[in-house]
mmCIF file of C-alpha atoms and ligand atoms in Angstrom:
data_model
loop_
_atom_site.group_PDB
_atom_site.id
_atom_site.type_symbol
_atom_site.label_atom_id
_atom_site.label_comp_id
_atom_site.label_asym_id
_atom_site.label_seq_id
_atom_site.Cartn_x
_atom_site.Cartn_y
_atom_site.Cartn_z
ATOM 1 C CA MET A 1 12.095 3.959 7.143
ATOM 2 C CA VAL A 2 14.712 2.415 4.811
ATOM 3 C CA TYR A 3 12.294 1.555 2.010
ATOM 4 C CA VAL A 4 9.441 3.502 0.509
ATOM 5 C CA ALA A 5 6.661 0.928 0.928
ATOM 6 C CA PRO A 6 5.119 -1.125 -0.525
ATOM 7 C CA LEU A 7 8.057 -3.085 -1.862
ATOM 8 C CA TYR A 8 7.853 -5.852 -4.479
ATOM 9 C CA ARG A 9 10.321 -8.348 -5.879
ATOM 10 C CA PRO A 10 10.028 -11.488 -8.031
ATOM 11 C CA PRO A 11 9.739 -14.756 -6.023
ATOM 12 C CA SER A 12 13.151 -15.849 -7.323
ATOM 13 C CA GLU A 13 14.780 -12.848 -5.604
ATOM 14 C CA ALA A 14 13.764 -13.975 -2.112
ATOM 15 C CA SER A 15 17.373 -14.169 -0.927
ATOM 16 C CA SER A 16 18.573 -11.014 -2.689
ATOM 17 C CA LEU A 17 19.378 -7.698 -1.096
ATOM 18 C CA ILE A 18 16.777 -5.273 -2.412
ATOM 19 C CA LEU A 19 17.925 -1.750 -3.128
ATOM 20 C CA GLN A 20 15.432 0.870 -4.188
ATOM 21 C CA VAL A 21 16.779 3.152 -6.895
ATOM 22 C CA THR A 22 13.442 4.289 -8.287
ATOM 23 C CA ILE A 23 10.153 4.801 -6.507
ATOM 24 C CA GLY A 24 7.032 3.356 -8.141
ATOM 25 C CA CYS A 25 6.398 2.553 -11.790
ATOM 26 C CA SER A 26 7.042 4.906 -14.704
ATOM 27 C CA HIS A 27 3.979 3.488 -16.518
ATOM 28 C CA ASN A 28 1.600 2.834 -13.616
ATOM 29 C CA GLN A 29 -1.496 2.489 -15.817
ATOM 30 C CA CYS A 30 -2.169 -1.247 -16.153
ATOM 31 C CA THR A 31 -5.797 -1.886 -15.261
ATOM 32 C CA PHE A 32 -5.131 -5.029 -13.197
ATOM 33 C CA CYS A 33 -2.208 -3.684 -11.158
ATOM 34 C CA TYR A 34 -2.227 -1.843 -7.864
ATOM 35 C CA MET A 35 1.431 -2.424 -6.995
ATOM 36 C CA TYR A 36 2.637 1.143 -7.153
ATOM 37 C CA LYS A 37 -0.614 3.100 -7.326
ATOM 38 C CA THR A 38 0.069 4.769 -3.976
ATOM 39 C CA LYS A 39 3.442 6.064 -5.139
ATOM 40 C CA LYS A 40 4.353 8.972 -7.333
ATOM 41 C CA TYR A 41 7.045 7.774 -9.721
ATOM 42 C CA ARG A 42 10.499 9.226 -9.383
ATOM 43 C CA ILE A 43 14.134 8.287 -9.797
ATOM 44 C CA LYS A 44 16.075 8.630 -6.559
ATOM 45 C CA SER A 45 18.996 11.039 -6.494
ATOM 46 C CA LEU A 46 22.494 9.535 -6.510
ATOM 47 C CA GLU A 47 22.925 10.806 -2.942
ATOM 48 C CA GLU A 48 19.795 8.937 -1.802
ATOM 49 C CA ILE A 49 20.914 5.795 -3.652
ATOM 50 C CA LYS A 50 24.367 5.961 -2.037
ATOM 51 C CA GLN A 51 22.774 6.221 1.401
ATOM 52 C CA HIS A 52 20.611 3.200 0.629
ATOM 53 C CA ILE A 53 23.679 1.266 -0.563
ATOM 54 C CA GLN A 54 25.465 2.162 2.697
ATOM 55 C CA TRP A 55 22.545 0.803 4.652
ATOM 56 C CA GLY A 56 22.583 -2.358 2.476
ATOM 57 C CA GLN A 57 26.273 -2.856 3.268
ATOM 58 C CA SER A 58 25.604 -2.607 6.982
ATOM 59 C CA VAL A 59 22.900 -5.309 6.943
ATOM 60 C CA TYR A 60 24.102 -7.598 4.139
ATOM 61 C CA PRO A 61 27.799 -6.993 3.413
ATOM 62 C CA HIS A 62 28.262 -10.422 1.785
ATOM 63 C CA ALA A 63 25.360 -10.040 -0.635
ATOM 64 C CA ARG A 64 25.832 -12.138 -3.756
ATOM 65 C CA ARG A 65 22.612 -11.016 -5.375
ATOM 66 C CA ILE A 66 21.010 -7.588 -5.542
ATOM 67 C CA PHE A 67 17.588 -6.760 -6.942
ATOM 68 C CA LEU A 68 17.086 -3.144 -7.971
ATOM 69 C CA ALA A 69 13.577 -1.920 -7.158
ATOM 70 C CA ASP A 70 11.010 -0.503 -7.827
ATOM 71 C CA GLY A 71 9.473 -0.982 -11.259
ATOM 72 C CA ASN A 72 11.255 0.087 -14.440
ATOM 73 C CA VAL A 73 14.807 0.688 -13.272
ATOM 74 C CA LEU A 74 15.723 1.109 -16.947
ATOM 75 C CA SER A 75 13.863 4.401 -16.888
ATOM 76 C CA MET A 76 16.975 5.843 -15.191
ATOM 77 C CA PRO A 77 19.346 7.796 -17.414
ATOM 78 C CA THR A 78 21.841 5.279 -18.785
ATOM 79 C CA GLN A 79 24.981 6.800 -17.290
ATOM 80 C CA ASP A 80 23.365 7.151 -13.839
ATOM 81 C CA LEU A 81 22.396 3.471 -13.863
ATOM 82 C CA ILE A 82 25.903 2.487 -14.986
ATOM 83 C CA ASN A 83 27.389 4.593 -12.160
ATOM 84 C CA VAL A 84 25.129 2.853 -9.634
ATOM 85 C CA LEU A 85 26.173 -0.568 -10.966
ATOM 86 C CA HIS A 86 29.863 0.357 -10.665
ATOM 87 C CA ILE A 87 29.349 1.451 -7.063
ATOM 88 C CA LEU A 88 27.564 -1.820 -6.268
ATOM 89 C CA PHE A 89 30.376 -3.982 -7.626
ATOM 90 C CA GLU A 90 32.949 -1.866 -5.736
ATOM 91 C CA GLU A 91 31.074 -1.950 -2.449
ATOM 92 C CA PHE A 92 29.872 -5.573 -2.442
ATOM 93 C CA PRO A 93 32.937 -7.775 -3.038
ATOM 94 C CA TYR A 94 30.917 -11.007 -3.288
ATOM 95 C CA LEU A 95 28.343 -9.644 -5.703
ATOM 96 C CA GLU A 96 27.543 -12.072 -8.542
ATOM 97 C CA ARG A 97 24.370 -10.792 -10.093
ATOM 98 C CA VAL A 98 22.175 -7.698 -10.249
ATOM 99 C CA THR A 99 18.639 -7.919 -11.595
ATOM 100 C CA ALA A 100 15.638 -5.624 -12.071
ATOM 101 C CA TYR A 101 12.122 -5.296 -13.437
ATOM 102 C CA ALA A 102 12.024 -3.782 -16.920
ATOM 103 C CA GLY A 103 9.095 -2.087 -18.623
ATOM 104 C CA PRO A 104 8.774 -2.575 -22.389
ATOM 105 C CA LYS A 105 8.620 1.170 -23.062
ATOM 106 C CA ASP A 106 11.813 1.765 -21.086
ATOM 107 C CA LEU A 107 13.601 -0.996 -23.003
ATOM 108 C CA LEU A 108 12.464 0.507 -26.292
ATOM 109 C CA ALA A 109 13.641 3.962 -25.235
ATOM 110 C CA LYS A 110 17.238 2.742 -24.826
ATOM 111 C CA SER A 111 19.499 2.272 -27.846
ATOM 112 C CA ASP A 112 21.106 -1.122 -28.412
ATOM 113 C CA GLU A 113 24.423 0.406 -27.447
ATOM 114 C CA GLU A 114 23.058 1.790 -24.162
ATOM 115 C CA LEU A 115 21.572 -1.585 -23.267
ATOM 116 C CA ALA A 116 24.887 -3.302 -24.036
ATOM 117 C CA GLN A 117 26.714 -0.802 -21.798
ATOM 118 C CA ILE A 118 24.276 -1.409 -18.932
ATOM 119 C CA ARG A 119 24.690 -5.155 -19.387
ATOM 120 C CA GLN A 120 28.489 -4.779 -19.372
ATOM 121 C CA ALA A 121 28.300 -2.739 -16.166
ATOM 122 C CA GLY A 122 26.760 -5.758 -14.460
ATOM 123 C CA LEU A 123 22.955 -5.713 -14.700
ATOM 124 C CA SER A 124 22.488 -9.278 -15.869
ATOM 125 C CA MET A 125 18.822 -10.236 -15.812
ATOM 126 C CA LEU A 126 15.571 -8.416 -16.567
ATOM 127 C CA TYR A 127 12.059 -9.377 -15.510
ATOM 128 C CA LEU A 128 9.607 -8.293 -18.180
ATOM 129 C CA GLY A 129 5.845 -8.391 -17.638
ATOM 130 C CA VAL A 130 4.492 -9.381 -21.060
ATOM 131 C CA GLU A 131 1.050 -10.313 -19.676
ATOM 132 C CA SER A 132 -0.445 -11.094 -23.112
ATOM 133 C CA GLY A 133 0.443 -11.178 -26.786
ATOM 134 C CA SER A 134 -3.036 -10.207 -27.954
ATOM 135 C CA PRO A 135 -3.323 -6.647 -29.293
ATOM 136 C CA LYS A 136 -6.849 -6.397 -27.908
ATOM 137 C CA VAL A 137 -5.864 -7.611 -24.464
ATOM 138 C CA LEU A 138 -2.792 -5.366 -24.307
ATOM 139 C CA ALA A 139 -4.967 -2.398 -25.268
ATOM 140 C CA ASN A 140 -7.698 -3.360 -22.781
ATOM 141 C CA ILE A 141 -5.267 -3.622 -19.889
ATOM 142 C CA GLN A 142 -3.480 -0.415 -20.946
ATOM 143 C CA LYS A 143 -0.056 -2.022 -21.073
ATOM 144 C CA GLY A 144 1.105 0.836 -23.276
ATOM 145 C CA VAL A 145 2.657 -1.214 -26.080
ATOM 146 C CA THR A 146 1.553 -3.316 -29.043
ATOM 147 C CA PRO A 147 2.568 -6.985 -29.436
ATOM 148 C CA GLU A 148 5.148 -5.919 -32.029
ATOM 149 C CA GLU A 149 6.666 -3.422 -29.601
ATOM 150 C CA MET A 150 6.673 -6.029 -26.827
ATOM 151 C CA ILE A 151 8.523 -8.469 -29.098
ATOM 152 C CA LEU A 152 11.060 -5.805 -30.034
ATOM 153 C CA ALA A 153 11.617 -4.911 -26.359
ATOM 154 C CA GLY A 154 12.321 -8.552 -25.507
ATOM 155 C CA GLN A 155 14.565 -9.069 -28.504
ATOM 156 C CA LYS A 156 16.556 -5.937 -27.674
ATOM 157 C CA ALA A 157 17.112 -7.230 -24.140
ATOM 158 C CA ARG A 158 18.303 -10.602 -25.412
ATOM 159 C CA GLN A 159 20.537 -9.108 -28.074
ATOM 160 C CA ALA A 160 22.202 -6.899 -25.458
ATOM 161 C CA GLY A 161 23.070 -10.061 -23.540
ATOM 162 C CA PHE A 162 20.539 -9.936 -20.709
ATOM 163 C CA LEU A 163 18.931 -13.033 -19.316
ATOM 164 C CA LEU A 164 15.263 -12.448 -19.998
ATOM 165 C CA SER A 165 12.539 -13.626 -17.647
ATOM 166 C CA CYS A 166 8.984 -13.008 -18.889
ATOM 167 C CA THR A 167 5.655 -13.345 -17.141
ATOM 168 C CA ILE A 168 2.252 -13.877 -18.694
ATOM 169 C CA ILE A 169 -1.095 -13.777 -16.929
ATOM 170 C CA LEU A 170 -3.619 -16.563 -17.425
ATOM 171 C CA GLY A 171 -7.172 -15.259 -17.564
ATOM 172 C CA ILE A 172 -6.214 -11.659 -18.334
ATOM 173 C CA GLY A 173 -8.363 -11.709 -21.501
ATOM 174 C CA GLY A 174 -11.442 -12.838 -19.587
ATOM 175 C CA LYS A 175 -13.954 -15.225 -21.148
ATOM 176 C CA GLU A 176 -14.344 -13.131 -24.277
ATOM 177 C CA LEU A 177 -10.686 -13.139 -25.317
ATOM 178 C CA THR A 178 -9.360 -16.350 -23.807
ATOM 179 C CA ALA A 179 -8.665 -18.103 -27.148
ATOM 180 C CA GLU A 180 -7.102 -15.026 -28.707
ATOM 181 C CA HIS A 181 -5.034 -14.375 -25.577
ATOM 182 C CA ALA A 182 -3.712 -17.960 -25.681
ATOM 183 C CA VAL A 183 -2.816 -18.091 -29.363
ATOM 184 C CA GLU A 184 -1.349 -14.582 -29.633
ATOM 185 C CA THR A 185 0.647 -14.924 -26.417
ATOM 186 C CA ALA A 186 2.181 -18.127 -27.779
ATOM 187 C CA LYS A 187 3.254 -16.193 -30.887
ATOM 188 C CA VAL A 188 4.784 -13.282 -28.969
ATOM 189 C CA ILE A 189 6.639 -15.504 -26.507
ATOM 190 C CA SER A 190 7.929 -17.693 -29.350
ATOM 191 C CA ALA A 191 9.237 -14.577 -31.114
ATOM 192 C CA MET A 192 10.960 -13.331 -27.955
ATOM 193 C CA GLN A 193 12.567 -16.631 -26.876
ATOM 194 C CA PRO A 194 12.911 -15.719 -23.185
ATOM 195 C CA HIS A 195 15.250 -17.760 -20.994
ATOM 196 C CA TYR A 196 12.548 -18.023 -18.318
ATOM 197 C CA LEU A 197 8.778 -17.900 -18.593
ATOM 198 C CA GLY A 198 6.372 -17.695 -15.675
ATOM 199 C CA ALA A 199 2.613 -18.077 -16.054
ATOM 200 C CA LEU A 200 0.693 -16.391 -13.255
ATOM 201 C CA THR A 201 -3.074 -16.600 -12.899
ATOM 202 C CA LEU A 202 -5.089 -13.408 -12.687
ATOM 203 C CA MET A 203 -5.823 -12.247 -9.151
ATOM 204 C CA ILE A 204 -8.154 -9.330 -8.634
ATOM 205 C CA GLU A 205 -6.785 -6.491 -6.602
ATOM 206 C CA GLU A 206 -8.923 -3.964 -4.789
ATOM 207 C CA LYS A 207 -9.174 -0.439 -6.192
ATOM 208 C CA THR A 208 -8.184 -1.442 -9.723
ATOM 209 C CA VAL A 209 -9.952 -0.569 -12.965
ATOM 210 C CA LEU A 210 -10.275 -4.289 -13.651
ATOM 211 C CA LYS A 211 -12.166 -4.838 -10.402
ATOM 212 C CA THR A 212 -14.669 -2.191 -11.470
ATOM 213 C CA GLN A 213 -14.994 -3.854 -14.900
ATOM 214 C CA ILE A 214 -15.758 -7.176 -13.224
ATOM 215 C CA GLU A 215 -18.360 -5.612 -10.957
ATOM 216 C CA SER A 216 -20.079 -3.989 -13.927
ATOM 217 C CA GLY A 217 -20.064 -7.249 -15.899
ATOM 218 C CA GLU A 218 -17.795 -5.819 -18.580
ATOM 219 C CA PHE A 219 -15.095 -8.402 -17.791
ATOM 220 C CA GLN A 220 -15.853 -12.034 -16.958
ATOM 221 C CA LEU A 221 -13.352 -14.094 -15.023
ATOM 222 C CA LEU A 222 -12.387 -17.583 -16.144
ATOM 223 C CA ASN A 223 -13.181 -20.516 -13.896
ATOM 224 C CA PRO A 224 -10.312 -22.906 -12.992
ATOM 225 C CA LEU A 225 -11.049 -25.347 -15.839
ATOM 226 C CA GLU A 226 -11.159 -22.505 -18.351
ATOM 227 C CA VAL A 227 -7.755 -21.375 -17.057
ATOM 228 C CA ILE A 228 -6.403 -24.884 -17.666
ATOM 229 C CA ASP A 229 -7.905 -24.898 -21.186
ATOM 230 C CA GLU A 230 -6.317 -21.537 -21.878
ATOM 231 C CA LEU A 231 -2.883 -22.763 -20.827
ATOM 232 C CA ILE A 232 -3.261 -25.841 -23.042
ATOM 233 C CA MET A 233 -4.150 -23.595 -26.005
ATOM 234 C CA MET A 234 -1.131 -21.431 -25.180
ATOM 235 C CA ILE A 235 1.501 -24.126 -24.710
ATOM 236 C CA GLU A 236 0.465 -26.238 -27.718
ATOM 237 C CA PRO A 237 1.652 -23.776 -30.413
ATOM 238 C CA MET A 238 4.626 -22.352 -28.472
ATOM 239 C CA GLU A 239 7.983 -22.859 -30.141
ATOM 240 C CA LEU A 240 10.745 -22.335 -27.599
ATOM 241 C CA GLU A 241 14.318 -23.512 -27.816
ATOM 242 C CA ASN A 242 15.335 -23.844 -24.205
ATOM 243 C CA CYS A 243 13.035 -21.925 -21.897
ATOM 244 C CA VAL A 244 12.593 -22.721 -18.210
ATOM 245 C CA PHE A 245 8.833 -22.670 -17.721
ATOM 246 C CA ARG A 246 7.154 -22.286 -14.350
ATOM 247 C CA SER A 247 3.534 -22.075 -13.355
ATOM 248 C CA ASN A 248 4.164 -22.493 -9.669
ATOM 249 C CA HIS A 249 3.195 -19.116 -8.286
ATOM 250 C CA ALA A 250 0.770 -18.961 -5.380
ATOM 251 C CA SER A 251 -1.840 -17.556 -7.776
ATOM 252 C CA ASN A 252 -1.895 -20.717 -9.930
ATOM 253 C CA TYR A 253 -4.490 -23.489 -9.783
ATOM 254 C CA LEU A 254 -2.020 -26.099 -11.011
ATOM 255 C CA TYR A 255 1.710 -26.210 -10.300
ATOM 256 C CA LEU A 256 3.816 -26.962 -13.372
ATOM 257 C CA LYS A 257 7.554 -26.966 -14.044
ATOM 258 C CA GLY A 258 9.463 -27.900 -17.157
ATOM 259 C CA THR A 259 11.645 -26.777 -20.024
ATOM 260 C CA LEU A 260 9.983 -25.776 -23.280
ATOM 261 C CA ASN A 261 9.844 -27.238 -25.847
ATOM 262 C CA LYS A 262 11.568 -30.324 -24.431
ATOM 263 C CA ASP A 263 8.851 -31.024 -21.850
ATOM 264 C CA LYS A 264 5.886 -29.755 -23.873
ATOM 265 C CA GLU A 265 4.154 -33.130 -24.206
ATOM 266 C CA LYS A 266 4.622 -33.907 -20.519
ATOM 267 C CA LEU A 267 3.203 -30.521 -19.475
ATOM 268 C CA LEU A 268 0.229 -30.931 -21.815
ATOM 269 C CA ARG A 269 -0.451 -34.424 -20.447
ATOM 270 C CA THR A 270 -0.503 -33.052 -16.889
ATOM 271 C CA LEU A 271 -2.831 -30.224 -17.902
ATOM 272 C CA LYS A 272 -5.230 -32.611 -19.662
ATOM 273 C CA GLU A 273 -5.169 -34.932 -16.671
ATOM 274 C CA ALA A 274 -6.051 -31.997 -14.391
ATOM 275 C CA LYS A 275 -9.098 -31.242 -16.543
ATOM 276 C CA ASN A 276 -10.517 -34.633 -15.555
ATOM 277 C CA ASN A 277 -9.321 -34.578 -11.980
ATOM 278 C CA SER A 278 -10.223 -31.390 -10.152
ATOM 279 C CA ALA A 279 -8.486 -32.706 -7.021
ATOM 280 C CA MET A 280 -5.227 -31.718 -8.740
ATOM 281 C CA LEU A 281 -6.248 -28.046 -8.697
ATOM 282 C CA ALA A 282 -5.599 -25.637 -5.838
ATOM 283 C CA ALA A 283 -8.763 -24.554 -4.031
ATOM 284 C CA GLU A 284 -9.809 -20.972 -4.708
ATOM 285 C CA GLU A 285 -9.445 -19.997 -1.051
ATOM 286 C CA SER A 286 -5.904 -21.381 -0.833
ATOM 287 C CA ARG A 287 -4.582 -19.232 -3.672
ATOM 288 C CA LEU A 288 -2.114 -16.666 -2.358
ATOM 289 C CA LEU A 289 -2.540 -17.838 1.236
HETATM 290 S S1 SF4 B 1 4.086 -1.802 -15.839
HETATM 291 FE FE1 SF4 B 1 4.051 -3.409 -14.246
HETATM 292 S S2 SF4 B 1 4.204 -2.298 -12.302
HETATM 293 FE FE2 SF4 B 1 3.684 -0.777 -13.866
HETATM 294 S S3 SF4 B 1 1.446 -0.639 -13.799
HETATM 295 FE FE3 SF4 B 1 1.934 -2.179 -15.361
HETATM 296 S S4 SF4 B 1 1.956 -4.161 -14.283
HETATM 297 FE FE4 SF4 B 1 2.024 -2.533 -12.714
#
């Protein structure tokens, strides 16, 4: 077995060679997430990573893009990660970009200088799961950071020169916190100014704390129109300079693409149109099919 399953990557890394340098997630506590719950977190040894790189060379020697899995690659000691990046650029002559998931706590744990060194060694883009900007929602889902810390993590990544791709989750505040989730997320994202922003819609995974909260009635899911309302409330106050926005994941009820703020009015028009025309929304059973 080359990979320690299950393996995840962002949709935009579909054509990338995936190399696993850590196993699992160093946080692994978010109440909605089951991605790495079956794995005990660890950083692979350099010997294991070299073997994996050798395998990668044998199957994809012309790789132009490499995604470093699993979650939180920045939890590696800085010099080890830099060494791995040097090996990658030596061994893959066509390599153009290396990307990874980043956890906010791991970003905060690195100094600005360390982040700049990692960026210089060739890690160019980070995927950061922001999920929400609401302090209550972040606490409820056990994200492990406050909105202020999340903003700082994103700003540190940008200042070090990384391309920053953030995701937020529509519906993650439930019915009770939908308005707060929308308004506070707009503030946090505006403060971070990511280059890319993806809005997913909450999907309930088996064996998660959130599933139990739904079953007990503690958490109430939004219906599709409430999700649309939430996104309207979120986009309206956002102030972004040049952010590629996508809400075209298989989890979404409505597919949207644009650049914020340039296309804000167009996106809002489409959302308001969808409120009056449910035929524009994906059927519940087709989500993630
Ligand atoms: S940090 Fe990401 S991968 Fe880790 S538990 Fe939270 S959502 Fe899941």
